[in-house]
Coordinates of C-alpha atoms and ligand atoms in Angstrom, one line a residue:
M1 CA -34.9 28.1 -63.2
G2 CA -37.7 29.9 -61.4
R3 CA -39.6 28.7 -58.3
K4 CA -42.6 26.5 -59.0
N5 CA -43.3 25.0 -55.6
Y6 CA -43.0 25.8 -51.9
T7 CA -41.4 23.1 -49.7
S8 CA -44.7 22.6 -47.9
E9 CA -46.2 21.3 -51.1
I10 CA -44.0 18.2 -51.4
Y11 CA -45.8 16.6 -48.5
N12 CA -49.2 16.7 -50.3
L13 CA -48.2 16.2 -53.9
P14 CA -48.1 12.5 -55.2
D15 CA -44.9 10.5 -55.2
A16 CA -42.6 11.1 -58.2
S17 CA -44.1 14.6 -59.0
D18 CA -41.8 17.0 -60.6
V19 CA -41.0 20.1 -58.5
I20 CA -38.9 23.1 -58.5
L21 CA -37.9 24.4 -55.0
C22 CA -35.9 27.5 -54.3
G23 CA -34.6 28.8 -51.0
W24 CA -31.8 28.8 -48.5
V25 CA -29.4 26.0 -47.6
Q26 CA -30.1 25.4 -43.9
E27 CA -27.9 22.4 -43.4
I28 CA -25.8 19.9 -45.4
R29 CA -24.7 16.5 -44.2
K30 CA -22.5 14.4 -46.4
L31 CA -22.3 10.6 -45.9
G32 CA -19.9 9.3 -48.5
N33 CA -21.5 9.5 -51.9
I34 CA -24.8 10.8 -50.6
A35 CA -25.6 14.2 -49.2
F36 CA -28.6 15.4 -47.3
L37 CA -29.4 19.1 -47.8
I38 CA -32.1 20.8 -45.9
L39 CA -33.6 23.6 -48.0
R40 CA -35.7 26.3 -46.3
D41 CA -38.2 28.6 -47.9
R42 CA -41.0 30.8 -46.5
E43 CA -43.3 27.8 -46.0
G44 CA -41.0 25.3 -44.3
V45 CA -38.2 22.9 -45.1
A46 CA -37.5 20.0 -47.5
Q47 CA -34.8 17.4 -47.6
I48 CA -32.9 17.3 -50.8
T49 CA -31.1 14.0 -51.1
V50 CA -28.2 14.3 -53.5
M51 CA -26.6 11.2 -55.0
K52 CA -23.1 11.6 -56.4
N53 CA -23.8 9.0 -59.1
S54 CA -26.8 10.7 -60.6
I55 CA -25.7 14.4 -60.2
G56 CA -22.1 13.9 -61.2
N57 CA -18.8 14.3 -59.4
E58 CA -18.2 18.0 -59.9
K59 CA -21.8 19.1 -59.0
F60 CA -21.7 16.9 -56.0
R61 CA -18.5 18.6 -54.8
E62 CA -19.9 22.0 -55.5
I63 CA -23.1 21.3 -53.6
T64 CA -21.5 19.7 -50.6
G65 CA -19.0 22.5 -50.4
L66 CA -21.7 25.2 -50.1
N67 CA -21.8 27.5 -47.1
R68 CA -25.0 27.5 -45.0
E69 CA -27.6 30.1 -46.0
S70 CA -26.5 30.1 -49.7
V71 CA -29.5 30.4 -52.1
I72 CA -30.2 27.6 -54.6
C73 CA -33.0 26.3 -56.8
V74 CA -33.5 22.5 -57.1
K75 CA -35.3 20.8 -59.9
G76 CA -36.2 17.2 -59.1
K77 CA -38.7 14.5 -58.2
I78 CA -40.5 13.9 -55.0
N79 CA -39.8 10.6 -53.3
K80 CA -42.2 9.5 -50.6
N81 CA -40.4 6.2 -49.8
T82 CA -37.8 7.9 -47.7
Q83 CA -36.0 7.3 -44.5
S84 CA -36.4 11.1 -43.8
K85 CA -38.6 11.8 -40.8
L86 CA -40.1 14.7 -42.8
G87 CA -42.0 12.1 -44.8
A88 CA -40.9 13.1 -48.3
E89 CA -37.7 14.1 -49.9
V90 CA -36.7 15.5 -53.3
I91 CA -34.2 13.7 -55.6
P92 CA -32.6 16.5 -57.7
D93 CA -31.9 16.3 -61.4
N94 CA -30.3 19.7 -61.3
V95 CA -29.2 22.2 -58.6
E96 CA -28.6 25.8 -59.5
I97 CA -26.5 27.9 -57.1
L98 CA -27.8 31.4 -57.2
S99 CA -26.0 33.1 -54.3
V100 CA -23.2 31.9 -52.1
A101 CA -23.4 33.0 -48.5
E102 CA -20.2 34.3 -46.8
T103 CA -18.9 32.7 -43.7
P104 CA -19.1 33.0 -40.7
L105 CA -22.7 34.1 -40.5
P106 CA -23.5 37.2 -38.4
M107 CA -26.0 35.0 -36.5
G108 CA -27.3 31.4 -36.8
V109 CA -30.8 30.8 -38.2
I110 CA -31.8 27.6 -36.5
D111 CA -29.1 27.3 -33.8
R112 CA -30.6 27.1 -30.3
V113 CA -28.2 29.6 -28.8
S114 CA -30.1 32.6 -27.6
V115 CA -29.0 35.9 -29.1
D116 CA -29.9 39.2 -27.4
L117 CA -32.6 41.4 -29.0
E118 CA -30.2 44.3 -29.9
T119 CA -27.9 42.0 -31.8
R120 CA -30.8 40.4 -33.6
L121 CA -32.1 43.8 -34.6
D122 CA -28.7 44.8 -35.9
V123 CA -28.8 41.8 -38.3
R124 CA -32.5 41.8 -38.7
F125 CA -32.3 40.3 -42.2
M126 CA -30.8 37.1 -40.7
D127 CA -33.1 37.2 -37.6
L128 CA -36.2 37.4 -39.9
R129 CA -35.1 34.1 -41.5
R130 CA -36.0 32.3 -38.3
P131 CA -39.2 30.4 -38.7
E132 CA -40.7 31.6 -35.4
I133 CA -40.0 35.2 -36.3
L134 CA -41.5 34.8 -39.8
S135 CA -44.6 33.3 -38.1
V136 CA -45.0 36.5 -36.0
F137 CA -45.1 38.6 -39.2
K138 CA -47.4 36.2 -41.0
I139 CA -49.8 36.6 -38.1
E140 CA -49.4 40.4 -38.2
S141 CA -50.1 40.3 -41.9
N142 CA -53.4 38.4 -41.3
I143 CA -54.4 40.8 -38.5
G144 CA -54.1 43.6 -41.0
K145 CA -55.9 41.7 -43.6
S146 CA -58.8 40.6 -41.3
I147 CA -59.3 44.2 -40.0
R148 CA -59.4 45.5 -43.6
R149 CA -61.9 42.8 -44.6
K150 CA -64.2 43.5 -41.7
L151 CA -64.1 47.2 -42.2
E152 CA -64.7 46.9 -45.9
D153 CA -67.7 44.6 -45.1
E154 CA -69.0 47.3 -42.8
G155 CA -68.8 49.9 -45.6
F156 CA -65.7 51.7 -44.7
I157 CA -63.7 53.6 -47.3
E158 CA -59.9 53.4 -47.2
I159 CA -58.3 56.8 -47.1
H160 CA -54.7 58.2 -47.1
T161 CA -54.1 61.3 -45.2
P162 CA -50.9 63.4 -45.2
K163 CA -48.0 62.4 -43.0
I164 CA -46.3 65.8 -43.3
I165 CA -48.3 68.4 -41.4
A166 CA -48.0 72.0 -40.3
T167 CA -49.6 71.8 -36.8
A168 CA -49.6 69.3 -34.0
T169 CA -52.6 67.1 -33.7
E170 CA -53.0 67.7 -30.0
G171 CA -50.3 70.2 -29.4
G172 CA -47.5 68.9 -27.2
T173 CA -43.9 68.1 -27.7
E174 CA -44.2 64.7 -29.1
L175 CA -43.5 65.7 -32.7
F176 CA -40.6 65.2 -35.0
R177 CA -39.9 68.5 -36.7
L178 CA -38.6 68.7 -40.2
K179 CA -37.6 71.3 -42.7
Y180 CA -40.2 71.8 -45.4
F181 CA -38.6 74.1 -47.9
E182 CA -38.6 77.5 -46.2
K183 CA -41.1 76.4 -43.5
D184 CA -41.1 74.1 -40.5
A185 CA -43.3 71.0 -40.7
Y186 CA -43.9 67.9 -38.5
L187 CA -44.4 64.2 -39.0
V188 CA -48.0 63.4 -38.1
Q189 CA -48.6 61.8 -34.7
S190 CA -52.1 60.6 -35.7
P191 CA -54.5 61.1 -38.6
Q192 CA -57.1 62.3 -36.1
L193 CA -57.8 65.8 -37.5
Y194 CA -57.9 64.6 -41.1
K195 CA -60.2 61.7 -40.5
Q196 CA -62.6 64.1 -38.7
I197 CA -62.4 66.5 -41.7
M198 CA -63.5 63.5 -43.8
M199 CA -66.7 63.3 -41.8
S200 CA -67.5 66.9 -42.8
A201 CA -66.7 65.8 -46.3
G202 CA -69.5 63.3 -46.1
F203 CA -67.5 60.1 -46.5
E204 CA -69.3 58.7 -43.4
R205 CA -67.1 55.7 -42.7
V206 CA -63.4 55.9 -43.3
Y207 CA -60.3 53.9 -42.3
E208 CA -56.6 54.3 -42.7
I209 CA -53.7 51.9 -41.8
A210 CA -50.6 54.0 -41.8
P211 CA -47.5 55.0 -39.8
A212 CA -47.8 57.5 -36.9
F213 CA -44.8 59.2 -35.4
R214 CA -44.2 60.1 -31.8
A215 CA -41.1 61.9 -30.6
E216 CA -41.6 60.4 -27.1
E217 CA -38.3 60.2 -25.2
H218 CA -39.2 57.0 -23.3
N219 CA -37.8 53.8 -24.4
T220 CA -40.3 51.1 -23.2
S221 CA -41.2 47.6 -24.3
R222 CA -44.6 48.9 -25.7
H223 CA -43.7 52.2 -27.3
L224 CA -42.1 52.9 -30.7
N225 CA -41.3 56.3 -32.2
E226 CA -42.9 55.1 -35.4
F227 CA -45.8 52.7 -35.2
V228 CA -48.7 51.5 -37.4
S229 CA -52.0 53.1 -36.5
V230 CA -55.3 51.4 -37.6
D231 CA -57.7 54.3 -37.6
I232 CA -61.4 54.6 -38.2
E233 CA -63.9 57.4 -38.1
M234 CA -67.7 57.0 -38.5
S235 CA -70.5 59.5 -38.9
F236 CA -73.9 59.5 -37.1
A237 CA -72.3 57.4 -34.4
D238 CA -71.6 57.7 -30.7
E239 CA -69.0 56.0 -28.5
E240 CA -71.1 52.9 -28.0
D241 CA -71.5 52.4 -31.7
V242 CA -67.7 52.4 -32.3
M243 CA -67.0 50.3 -29.2
N244 CA -69.4 47.7 -30.7
L245 CA -67.6 47.9 -34.0
L246 CA -64.2 47.7 -32.3
E247 CA -65.0 44.5 -30.3
N248 CA -66.4 42.9 -33.4
V249 CA -63.3 43.8 -35.4
V250 CA -61.0 42.4 -32.7
F251 CA -63.2 39.3 -32.4
Y252 CA -63.1 38.7 -36.2
S253 CA -59.4 39.2 -36.3
L254 CA -58.7 36.7 -33.5
K255 CA -60.9 34.1 -35.2
Y256 CA -59.3 34.8 -38.6
V257 CA -55.8 34.3 -37.2
K258 CA -56.8 31.2 -35.3
E259 CA -58.3 29.7 -38.5
N260 CA -55.7 30.9 -41.0
N261 CA -52.4 30.8 -39.1
I262 CA -52.6 27.2 -37.7
N263 CA -49.0 26.4 -38.6
D264 CA -47.7 29.7 -37.3
L265 CA -49.5 29.3 -34.0
K266 CA -48.0 25.8 -33.8
T267 CA -44.5 27.1 -34.5
L268 CA -45.0 29.6 -31.7
N269 CA -46.6 27.1 -29.5
L270 CA -49.6 29.3 -29.0
D271 CA -53.3 28.9 -28.9
I272 CA -55.7 31.8 -29.4
E273 CA -58.6 32.0 -27.0
I274 CA -61.7 33.5 -28.6
P275 CA -63.2 35.9 -26.1
E276 CA -66.9 36.3 -25.5
L277 CA -68.7 39.4 -26.7
P278 CA -69.5 42.0 -25.5
F279 CA -66.2 42.9 -23.7
P280 CA -66.8 44.2 -20.2
R281 CA -67.2 48.0 -19.9
L282 CA -65.6 49.4 -16.7
K283 CA -66.0 53.0 -15.7
Y284 CA -62.9 55.1 -15.0
D285 CA -64.3 56.0 -11.5
D286 CA -64.8 52.4 -10.5
L287 CA -61.3 51.4 -11.5
L288 CA -60.0 54.5 -9.7
N289 CA -61.7 53.3 -6.6
Y290 CA -60.4 49.8 -7.1
V291 CA -56.8 50.7 -7.5
N292 CA -57.0 53.0 -4.5
S293 CA -58.4 50.1 -2.5
Q294 CA -55.4 48.1 -3.6
G295 CA -52.9 50.5 -2.1
I296 CA -52.2 52.6 -5.1
N297 CA -52.5 56.3 -4.6
M298 CA -54.3 57.8 -7.5
K299 CA -56.3 61.0 -7.8
F300 CA -59.3 61.7 -9.9
G301 CA -58.2 63.3 -13.2
E302 CA -54.9 61.3 -13.4
D303 CA -54.3 58.7 -16.0
F304 CA -53.6 55.1 -14.8
S305 CA -49.9 54.6 -14.1
S306 CA -48.3 51.4 -15.1
E307 CA -48.5 50.2 -11.5
A308 CA -52.2 50.9 -11.5
L309 CA -52.7 49.1 -14.8
N310 CA -50.7 46.2 -13.4
V311 CA -53.1 45.9 -10.5
I312 CA -56.2 46.2 -12.8
G313 CA -54.6 43.7 -15.2
K314 CA -54.4 41.1 -12.5
K315 CA -58.1 41.2 -12.0
Y316 CA -59.1 41.7 -15.6
T317 CA -56.9 39.4 -17.7
G318 CA -58.7 39.5 -21.0
F319 CA -60.2 42.3 -23.2
Y320 CA -62.2 45.1 -21.5
F321 CA -63.0 48.7 -22.0
I322 CA -62.3 51.6 -19.7
T323 CA -65.1 54.1 -20.3
R324 CA -66.3 57.5 -19.0
W325 CA -62.9 59.2 -18.6
P326 CA -62.5 62.6 -16.9
M327 CA -62.2 65.3 -19.6
E328 CA -58.8 66.4 -18.2
T329 CA -57.3 63.1 -19.2
R330 CA -58.4 63.3 -22.8
A331 CA -57.8 65.4 -25.9
F332 CA -59.8 68.5 -26.7
Y333 CA -61.8 66.8 -29.4
V334 CA -63.6 64.3 -27.1
M335 CA -67.3 64.9 -26.6
P336 CA -68.3 65.6 -23.0
Y337 CA -71.4 63.9 -21.5
D338 CA -74.4 66.1 -21.6
D339 CA -75.5 65.1 -18.0
D340 CA -72.0 65.5 -16.5
P341 CA -69.5 67.4 -18.7
K342 CA -66.7 66.6 -16.3
Y343 CA -66.6 63.3 -18.1
G344 CA -65.9 62.6 -21.8
K345 CA -67.4 59.9 -24.1
A346 CA -64.0 58.3 -24.4
F347 CA -62.8 54.8 -24.0
D348 CA -59.7 52.7 -24.1
L349 CA -59.7 49.0 -25.1
M350 CA -57.4 47.1 -22.8
F351 CA -56.0 43.5 -22.7
G352 CA -54.9 42.9 -19.1
E353 CA -52.6 45.7 -18.3
R354 CA -52.0 46.7 -21.9
E355 CA -53.7 49.5 -23.8
I356 CA -54.5 48.6 -27.4
T357 CA -57.0 51.2 -28.6
S358 CA -58.3 54.6 -27.6
G359 CA -61.4 56.1 -29.0
A360 CA -64.3 58.4 -28.4
Q361 CA -67.3 60.2 -29.7
R362 CA -65.9 63.5 -30.9
N363 CA -67.1 67.0 -30.2
H364 CA -68.7 68.1 -33.5
I365 CA -70.1 71.4 -32.0
Y366 CA -67.9 74.2 -33.4
S367 CA -68.2 76.6 -30.4
S368 CA -67.6 74.1 -27.6
L369 CA -64.8 72.4 -29.6
K370 CA -63.0 75.7 -29.9
E371 CA -63.6 76.4 -26.2
N372 CA -62.1 73.0 -25.2
M373 CA -59.1 73.7 -27.4
V374 CA -58.4 77.0 -25.6
K375 CA -58.9 75.2 -22.2
K376 CA -56.2 72.8 -23.2
G377 CA -53.9 75.7 -24.0
L378 CA -54.1 75.4 -27.8
N379 CA -54.5 78.3 -30.2
P380 CA -57.5 77.8 -32.4
E381 CA -55.8 80.0 -35.0
N382 CA -53.3 77.2 -35.6
F383 CA -56.2 74.8 -36.3
R384 CA -58.1 76.9 -38.8
F385 CA -57.9 74.2 -41.5
Y386 CA -59.5 71.8 -39.1
L387 CA -62.0 74.0 -37.3
D388 CA -63.4 75.3 -40.6
A389 CA -64.7 71.8 -41.4
F390 CA -67.0 72.2 -38.3
R391 CA -68.6 75.4 -39.5
Y392 CA -70.6 74.4 -42.5
G393 CA -72.3 71.2 -41.5
M394 CA -70.5 68.5 -39.5
P395 CA -72.4 65.3 -38.5
P396 CA -71.9 63.8 -35.0
H397 CA -69.1 61.2 -35.3
A398 CA -66.9 58.8 -33.3
G399 CA -63.8 56.8 -34.0
W400 CA -60.8 54.9 -32.6
A401 CA -57.2 53.9 -33.3
I402 CA -55.7 50.5 -32.7
G403 CA -51.9 50.2 -32.5
L404 CA -51.3 47.4 -34.9
E405 CA -48.1 46.3 -33.1
R406 CA -49.9 46.3 -29.7
L407 CA -52.6 44.0 -31.0
T408 CA -50.0 41.8 -32.6
M409 CA -48.1 41.6 -29.3
I410 CA -51.2 40.2 -27.7
L411 CA -51.9 37.6 -30.4
T412 CA -48.3 36.4 -30.5
D413 CA -47.7 36.7 -26.8
S414 CA -44.7 39.0 -27.4
K415 CA -43.2 40.8 -24.5
N416 CA -41.5 43.5 -26.4
I417 CA -43.0 45.6 -29.2
R418 CA -39.8 45.4 -31.2
E419 CA -40.4 41.7 -31.6
V420 CA -43.4 42.5 -33.8
T421 CA -41.9 45.4 -35.7
L422 CA -39.7 44.6 -38.8
F423 CA -37.3 47.5 -38.3
P424 CA -38.2 49.2 -35.1
R425 CA -37.6 53.0 -34.6
D426 CA -36.9 53.7 -30.9
R427 CA -34.9 56.3 -28.9
K428 CA -31.6 54.8 -30.0
R429 CA -32.3 53.0 -33.2
I430 CA -32.9 54.4 -36.7
E431 CA -31.0 51.6 -38.5
P432 CA -31.4 49.2 -40.1
Ligands
ATP1 P1 -50.0 55.1 -24.3 O1 -50.8 55.6 -23.2 O2 -49.9 53.6 -24.3 O3 -48.7 55.8 -24.4 P2 -51.4 56.8 -26.0 O4 -52.5 57.1 -25.0 O5 -50.4 57.8 -26.3 O6 -50.8 55.4 -25.6 P3 -53.1 57.1 -28.3 O7 -52.5 58.4 -28.7 O8 -54.4 57.1 -27.8 O9 -52.1 56.3 -27.4 O10 -53.0 56.1 -29.6 C1 -53.9 55.1 -29.9 C2 -53.2 53.7 -29.9 O11 -52.1 53.8 -30.7 C3 -52.8 53.3 -28.5 O12 -53.9 52.6 -27.9 C4 -51.7 52.3 -28.9 O13 -52.3 51.0 -29.3 C5 -51.1 52.9 -30.1 N1 -49.9 53.7 -29.7 C6 -49.8 54.9 -29.3 N2 -48.6 55.3 -29.1 C7 -47.8 54.3 -29.4 C8 -46.4 54.1 -29.5 N3 -45.5 55.1 -29.1 N4 -45.9 52.9 -29.9 C9 -46.8 52.0 -30.3 N5 -48.1 52.1 -30.3 C10 -48.6 53.3 -29.9

């Protein structure tokens, strides 16, 4: 017996329709010769009303003796004249038992007792069965889908760059080292260098949605050691062009989820507010002055601390850009302003106190790129494969990277990035 229907369908199909539902036994209540079984699948729940007379003594005993979370398939007819508050039930002709769950369960699926996050992550396969958790991932799926659609509409080509690399993207210590036969290699921290090479290759507009690895020691509620980076790079474009694209992508994604995840948003008790475009552009210097006026001691050239972002986030609660960053806060590949090279054509997209994206126009001038590299203490020799792409015709270009989990946190109002990651990798956890 294979699945034909999802539980959600029985509320729309006509009375007496034949259906086959498959899923997990969420609950069984036996009242004499009748049993009410709640079957759960990806799309919701259905009441299966089992009558001893029609199903037979032995089958009735078997069904009513099932442990919760066992897997079954039910072939039967929809009955709309039901007492069930769900509005429809299924009267089974046949119930096939496909997998019997052991007891006790490592954690409950619908029980209202709160279980701490660590325990939930230990038994993530059970935790993910909870409807509100599933809803988070259905939303994440549609965020990815909507971004893909928008980028495809805008003429972007999907690419796949290597995740095993020989040199660090930006130098630094945030790399996971691994043995690559007789050499040392690293897991990539960003596709940055490769997506730029693709501009030299003439692909013009590329995107990649793929994992990025950061060997950062910190264990915060918004950092993972493996996250999904949504990257784009675009030729003949400056930072303004890619900021426009970014806000349109975010706008489209919010609308897409609002329109296509109605049930999930209801399950999570959330409403998505569609922001107005364009998002405010706030200059680094102005925000620096603002945080200093609010009693935070921050010097020019420093990045905003979490306290500083907290203060800014109280004033700017929605989406906004921070633009015109000092070059010393940014990577070597950022393009400095012609009129004031102290500043780079870089931006971050923020939501309140949280950073979701950083981007920039890139420096496509071989000599000055190399110079900036040296200024940052990097050895251009180690970046030959990258720098060569700038020597034989490189168009001006710009791009950005959205942290998929960070954006999902905002749409699902999640306080911890682990909530929006199926199997998070953090300082302590590499299992499950
Ligand atoms: P942060 O300042 O928040 O540590 P970052 O400046 O290191 O981030 P970038 O290297 O600019 O971030 O990466 C681009 C985007 O990727 C960030 O805006 C964020 O959305 C996401 N991101 C970066 N690092 C992580 C991480 N460790 N875990 C989850 N997402 C991340």
